[in-house]
Amino acid sequence: MTVNELIDKLELEVLNLEEGDRQIEGGYTGDLLSWVMGRAQSGDMWVTIMTNVNVIAVASLVDCACVVIAENAEIGDEVIAKAKAQGINLLRTPLSSYKICNEQILL
Amino acid sequence: MSEPIRFHFDVDGDNFSSAGEASVQVKRMLRQIGISPDVIRKVSVAMYEGEINMVIHANGGDADVIVEPNKITIVLKDVGPGIADINLAMQEGYSTAPENVRSLGFGAGMGLPNMKRYTDDMKIESEVGVGTTVTMTVLF
Ligand SMILES: Nc1ncnc2c1ncn2[C@@H]1O[C@H](COP(=O)(O)OP(=O)(O)O)[C@@H](O)[C@H]1O
Ligand SMILES: [Mg+2]
């Protein structure tokens, strides 16, 4: 599944879209950044409620396919600007992390 | 690539938002010189954890990255408080990070274990009251 397909099917809010046809190869959910860096794989959909600017650096280093912010967690404009600068696909939804992962697996 | 390529960064101790800039820049530069994605990931994650540690625990420091034909060496040097018990610090989950740092998603006590996992060699030299130098090598 591509990031564009995920956006369409789960009706995600697009905060920044750089590479919509990137393939989602797997997924990881977590808010502790070291766990994400230790465990998430390149090409993953990363689901989190964290929205500080370090999330963008971690997404870039891990090379995840997209970041999905759960629970409509509030996010600052400077974080979205950072996502733009670093070419990170950044999405958001009112769904919980649990729900997003469930629905993504069913797609 | 005969001569080693060197990158140097000053890591700012009181700027949490810019913490990680050096690692992200290193990632970009390694990509430009054609290093494989797998190696880039190891180097940049290990360096990021080390960089964050210097910001959280040591008020910043210096980061050097040396690229040679078959290995990349990362040297992170600070003049912070030092680490009294390195074996304890290396344990997964051990952290002295303050609450404000935890609320940002750091302080899980997984940084040093990640650095060890992602590199082929890691050496910590530390003296209480003097500072800490972490040297990591990734072979390829
Ligand atoms: N550069 C450093 N200077 C002083 N203490 C450090 C340094 N790096 C790590 N430490 C100590 O080692 C502990 C474990 O580090 P780490 O595994 O990265 O976990 P965390 O950063 O999440 O606390 C830290 O909580 C801190 O007490
Ligand atoms: Mg750490």
Short mmCIF file of C-alpha atoms and ligand atoms in Angstrom, two decimals:
data_model
loop_
_atom_site.label_atom_id
_atom_site.label_comp_id
_atom_site.label_asym_id
_atom_site.label_seq_id
_atom_site.Cartn_x
_atom_site.Cartn_y
_atom_site.Cartn_z
CA MET A 1 0.00 0.00 0.00
CA THR A 2 1.21 3.50 -0.76
CA VAL A 3 1.01 6.52 1.54
CA ASN A 4 -1.58 8.06 -0.83
CA GLU A 5 -3.77 4.96 -0.51
CA LEU A 6 -3.50 5.08 3.28
CA ILE A 7 -4.55 8.74 3.29
CA ASP A 8 -7.58 8.01 1.08
CA LYS A 9 -8.77 4.91 2.88
CA LEU A 10 -8.38 6.24 6.45
CA GLU A 11 -9.28 9.82 5.52
CA LEU A 12 -6.15 11.19 7.13
CA GLU A 13 -5.43 14.87 7.43
CA VAL A 14 -2.37 15.77 5.38
CA LEU A 15 0.04 18.06 7.23
CA ASN A 16 2.89 17.50 4.79
CA LEU A 17 3.07 15.22 1.79
CA GLU A 18 6.35 14.78 0.00
CA GLU A 19 6.33 11.33 -1.47
CA GLY A 20 2.75 10.06 -1.74
CA ASP A 21 3.64 7.00 -3.78
CA ARG A 22 6.10 5.70 -1.18
CA GLN A 23 5.28 2.11 -0.25
CA ILE A 24 4.33 1.30 3.34
CA GLU A 25 6.22 -1.88 4.14
CA GLY A 26 5.35 -2.29 7.79
CA GLY A 27 4.44 -0.37 10.89
CA TYR A 28 5.54 0.66 14.35
CA THR A 29 3.73 2.45 17.11
CA GLY A 30 5.34 4.16 20.08
CA ASP A 31 6.05 7.46 21.75
CA LEU A 32 9.41 6.80 23.36
CA LEU A 33 11.85 7.98 20.74
CA SER A 34 14.68 5.61 21.63
CA TRP A 35 12.36 2.65 21.31
CA VAL A 36 11.31 3.89 17.90
CA MET A 37 14.92 4.33 16.82
CA GLY A 38 15.82 0.91 18.14
CA ARG A 39 12.90 -0.98 16.67
CA ALA A 40 11.18 0.80 13.76
CA GLN A 41 12.27 -0.19 10.26
CA SER A 42 12.85 1.77 7.11
CA GLY A 43 9.54 1.99 5.19
CA ASP A 44 7.34 1.72 8.30
CA MET A 45 4.20 3.71 9.00
CA TRP A 46 5.05 5.21 12.43
CA VAL A 47 2.04 5.97 14.63
CA THR A 48 2.56 8.27 17.62
CA ILE A 49 0.96 10.92 19.80
CA MET A 50 4.29 12.74 20.15
CA THR A 51 4.39 15.99 18.20
CA ASN A 52 7.56 17.81 19.21
CA VAL A 53 10.16 18.68 16.62
CA ASN A 54 12.39 15.72 17.53
CA VAL A 55 9.77 13.43 15.99
CA ILE A 56 10.77 14.75 12.58
CA ALA A 57 14.46 14.04 13.16
CA VAL A 58 13.65 10.51 14.33
CA ALA A 59 11.38 9.91 11.33
CA SER A 60 14.17 11.06 9.05
CA LEU A 61 16.85 8.93 10.70
CA VAL A 62 14.65 5.82 10.77
CA ASP A 63 13.52 6.57 7.20
CA CYS A 64 9.89 5.70 7.89
CA ALA A 65 7.39 5.94 5.02
CA CYS A 66 5.13 8.29 6.98
CA VAL A 67 4.35 9.57 10.47
CA VAL A 68 0.71 9.34 11.56
CA ILE A 69 -0.19 11.57 14.52
CA ALA A 70 -2.97 9.88 16.50
CA GLU A 71 -5.78 11.38 18.59
CA ASN A 72 -5.54 14.66 16.68
CA ALA A 73 -2.66 15.61 18.97
CA GLU A 74 -1.85 19.28 18.65
CA ILE A 75 1.19 20.06 16.52
CA GLY A 76 3.11 23.32 16.10
CA ASP A 77 3.61 25.08 12.77
CA GLU A 78 7.38 24.89 13.27
CA VAL A 79 7.14 21.09 13.40
CA ILE A 80 5.18 20.99 10.16
CA ALA A 81 7.74 23.34 8.62
CA LYS A 82 10.50 20.97 9.73
CA ALA A 83 8.67 18.05 8.11
CA LYS A 84 8.56 20.05 4.91
CA ALA A 85 12.25 20.90 5.10
CA GLN A 86 13.21 17.28 5.67
CA GLY A 87 10.76 15.73 3.25
CA ILE A 88 8.76 13.76 5.81
CA ASN A 89 5.20 12.57 5.05
CA LEU A 90 3.24 13.84 8.07
CA LEU A 91 -0.42 12.85 8.59
CA ARG A 92 -2.96 13.18 11.34
CA THR A 93 -6.23 11.59 12.44
CA PRO A 94 -8.68 11.63 15.38
CA LEU A 95 -8.29 7.82 15.64
CA SER A 96 -6.28 6.28 18.48
CA SER A 97 -2.97 4.53 17.77
CA TYR A 98 -4.71 1.20 18.37
CA LYS A 99 -7.45 1.98 15.86
CA ILE A 100 -5.09 3.23 13.17
CA CYS A 101 -3.01 0.06 13.32
CA ASN A 102 -6.14 -2.11 13.25
CA GLU A 103 -7.60 -0.36 10.27
CA GLN A 104 -4.32 -0.26 8.39
CA ILE A 105 -3.90 -4.02 8.77
CA LEU A 106 -7.44 -4.60 7.46
CA LEU A 107 -6.83 -2.56 4.31
CA MET B 1 38.23 7.76 -1.25
CA SER B 2 41.85 7.71 -0.11
CA GLU B 3 41.98 10.54 2.42
CA PRO B 4 39.47 10.19 5.27
CA ILE B 5 36.56 12.66 5.07
CA ARG B 6 35.94 14.50 8.33
CA PHE B 7 32.90 16.33 9.63
CA HIS B 8 32.88 18.41 12.80
CA PHE B 9 29.90 19.81 14.73
CA ASP B 10 29.47 21.85 17.89
CA VAL B 11 26.48 20.40 19.72
CA ASP B 12 24.58 23.16 21.49
CA GLY B 13 23.79 22.24 25.08
CA ASP B 14 20.71 24.32 25.69
CA ASN B 15 18.77 23.93 22.50
CA PHE B 16 16.52 20.92 22.52
CA SER B 17 14.82 21.67 19.24
CA SER B 18 18.04 21.74 17.29
CA ALA B 19 19.35 18.60 19.03
CA GLY B 20 19.84 16.09 16.27
CA GLU B 21 20.73 18.61 13.56
CA ALA B 22 24.25 17.22 13.33
CA SER B 23 22.99 13.66 12.86
CA VAL B 24 20.50 14.71 10.20
CA GLN B 25 23.26 16.62 8.37
CA VAL B 26 25.59 13.64 8.59
CA LYS B 27 22.86 11.46 7.15
CA ARG B 28 22.52 13.81 4.18
CA MET B 29 26.26 14.04 3.56
CA LEU B 30 26.75 10.28 3.78
CA ARG B 31 24.00 9.82 1.24
CA GLN B 32 25.73 12.30 -1.08
CA ILE B 33 28.98 10.38 -0.99
CA GLY B 34 27.17 7.14 -1.78
CA ILE B 35 27.23 5.25 1.55
CA SER B 36 24.59 2.47 1.68
CA PRO B 37 21.24 3.21 3.40
CA ASP B 38 21.83 0.46 5.91
CA VAL B 39 25.14 1.94 7.09
CA ILE B 40 23.69 5.46 7.07
CA ARG B 41 20.87 4.35 9.35
CA LYS B 42 23.27 2.76 11.85
CA VAL B 43 25.59 5.76 11.89
CA SER B 44 22.89 8.39 12.10
CA VAL B 45 20.79 6.69 14.80
CA ALA B 46 23.86 5.96 16.95
CA MET B 47 25.07 9.52 16.52
CA TYR B 48 21.63 10.98 17.27
CA GLU B 49 21.37 9.08 20.56
CA GLY B 50 24.85 10.27 21.50
CA GLU B 51 24.06 13.81 20.49
CA ILE B 52 20.86 13.80 22.55
CA ASN B 53 22.81 12.45 25.52
CA MET B 54 25.28 15.33 25.29
CA VAL B 55 22.36 17.78 25.23
CA ILE B 56 20.38 16.15 28.07
CA HIS B 57 23.17 15.03 30.34
CA ALA B 58 26.28 17.09 29.57
CA ASN B 59 25.29 20.56 28.35
CA GLY B 60 26.52 19.91 24.82
CA GLY B 61 29.88 18.99 23.35
CA ASP B 62 31.76 18.22 20.14
CA ALA B 63 30.89 15.67 17.52
CA ASP B 64 33.35 14.38 14.92
CA VAL B 65 32.63 11.92 12.14
CA ILE B 66 35.47 10.34 10.17
CA VAL B 67 34.65 8.46 6.97
CA GLU B 68 37.20 5.96 5.68
CA PRO B 69 36.90 3.45 2.81
CA ASN B 70 35.66 0.63 5.03
CA LYS B 71 34.52 2.28 8.26
CA ILE B 72 32.93 5.32 9.84
CA THR B 73 34.05 6.53 13.25
CA ILE B 74 31.94 8.83 15.42
CA VAL B 75 33.57 10.63 18.36
CA LEU B 76 31.35 12.50 20.84
CA LYS B 77 33.22 14.47 23.46
CA ASP B 78 31.79 16.50 26.31
CA VAL B 79 33.00 18.16 29.48
CA GLY B 80 29.84 17.31 31.40
CA PRO B 81 29.43 15.55 34.77
CA GLY B 82 30.78 12.19 33.58
CA ILE B 83 29.28 8.75 34.18
CA ALA B 84 30.04 7.19 37.58
CA ASP B 85 29.01 3.63 36.74
CA ILE B 86 29.23 2.84 33.04
CA ASN B 87 27.87 -0.73 33.40
CA LEU B 88 24.78 0.63 35.12
CA ALA B 89 24.35 3.36 32.49
CA MET B 90 24.52 0.71 29.75
CA GLN B 91 21.55 -1.21 31.17
CA GLU B 92 18.32 -0.93 29.19
CA GLY B 93 15.88 1.29 31.05
CA TYR B 94 18.42 3.00 33.30
CA SER B 95 18.04 6.76 33.06
CA THR B 96 18.66 9.84 35.15
CA ALA B 97 16.82 12.09 32.66
CA PRO B 98 14.59 14.74 34.29
CA GLU B 99 10.81 14.80 33.83
CA ASN B 100 10.77 17.64 31.26
CA VAL B 101 13.01 15.55 29.00
CA ARG B 102 10.82 12.47 29.45
CA SER B 103 7.75 14.39 28.39
CA LEU B 104 9.45 14.93 25.01
CA GLY B 105 9.78 11.18 24.51
CA PHE B 106 13.41 10.89 25.59
CA GLY B 107 14.81 9.38 28.77
CA ALA B 108 13.74 5.79 28.16
CA GLY B 109 17.20 4.61 29.10
CA MET B 110 17.64 3.00 25.69
CA GLY B 111 20.13 5.43 24.18
CA LEU B 112 23.43 3.79 25.12
CA PRO B 113 22.03 0.28 24.39
CA ASN B 114 20.88 1.51 20.95
CA MET B 115 24.31 3.01 20.29
CA LYS B 116 25.93 -0.31 21.12
CA ARG B 117 23.45 -2.27 19.05
CA TYR B 118 23.85 -0.11 15.97
CA THR B 119 27.64 0.00 15.94
CA ASP B 120 30.36 -2.62 15.58
CA ASP B 121 32.44 -1.13 18.36
CA MET B 122 31.68 1.35 21.13
CA LYS B 123 34.06 2.68 23.76
CA ILE B 124 33.04 4.97 26.62
CA GLU B 125 35.74 6.91 28.46
CA SER B 126 34.36 8.90 31.34
CA GLU B 127 35.55 10.56 34.50
CA VAL B 128 33.22 12.11 37.05
CA GLY B 129 33.59 15.87 37.06
CA VAL B 130 35.74 15.84 33.92
CA GLY B 131 33.59 14.58 31.05
CA THR B 132 32.75 11.76 28.70
CA THR B 133 34.04 10.65 25.32
CA VAL B 134 32.13 8.05 23.36
CA THR B 135 33.83 6.54 20.31
CA MET B 136 31.76 4.38 17.97
CA THR B 137 32.75 2.55 14.80
CA VAL B 138 30.57 1.18 12.04
CA LEU B 139 32.32 -1.20 9.61
CA PHE B 140 31.18 -1.90 6.06
N1 LIG C 1 27.32 12.20 27.88
C1 LIG C 1 26.87 11.83 29.10
N2 LIG C 1 27.28 12.52 30.21
C2 LIG C 1 26.84 12.16 31.44
N3 LIG C 1 25.99 11.14 31.67
C3 LIG C 1 25.55 10.43 30.62
C4 LIG C 1 25.97 10.73 29.28
N4 LIG C 1 25.38 9.85 28.44
C5 LIG C 1 24.64 9.05 29.23
N5 LIG C 1 24.74 9.37 30.53
C6 LIG C 1 24.12 8.67 31.67
O1 LIG C 1 23.73 7.37 31.27
C7 LIG C 1 22.32 7.20 31.44
C8 LIG C 1 21.77 6.28 30.37
O2 LIG C 1 21.90 6.89 29.07
P1 LIG C 1 20.89 6.44 27.91
O3 LIG C 1 20.94 4.96 27.77
O4 LIG C 1 21.16 7.24 26.71
O5 LIG C 1 19.46 6.79 28.52
P2 LIG C 1 18.71 8.21 28.65
O6 LIG C 1 19.47 9.22 27.86
O7 LIG C 1 17.36 7.92 28.09
O8 LIG C 1 18.68 8.53 30.10
C9 LIG C 1 21.75 8.59 31.42
O9 LIG C 1 20.50 8.69 32.06
C10 LIG C 1 22.84 9.37 32.15
O10 LIG C 1 22.74 9.17 33.56
MG MG C 2 20.03 8.86 25.95
#
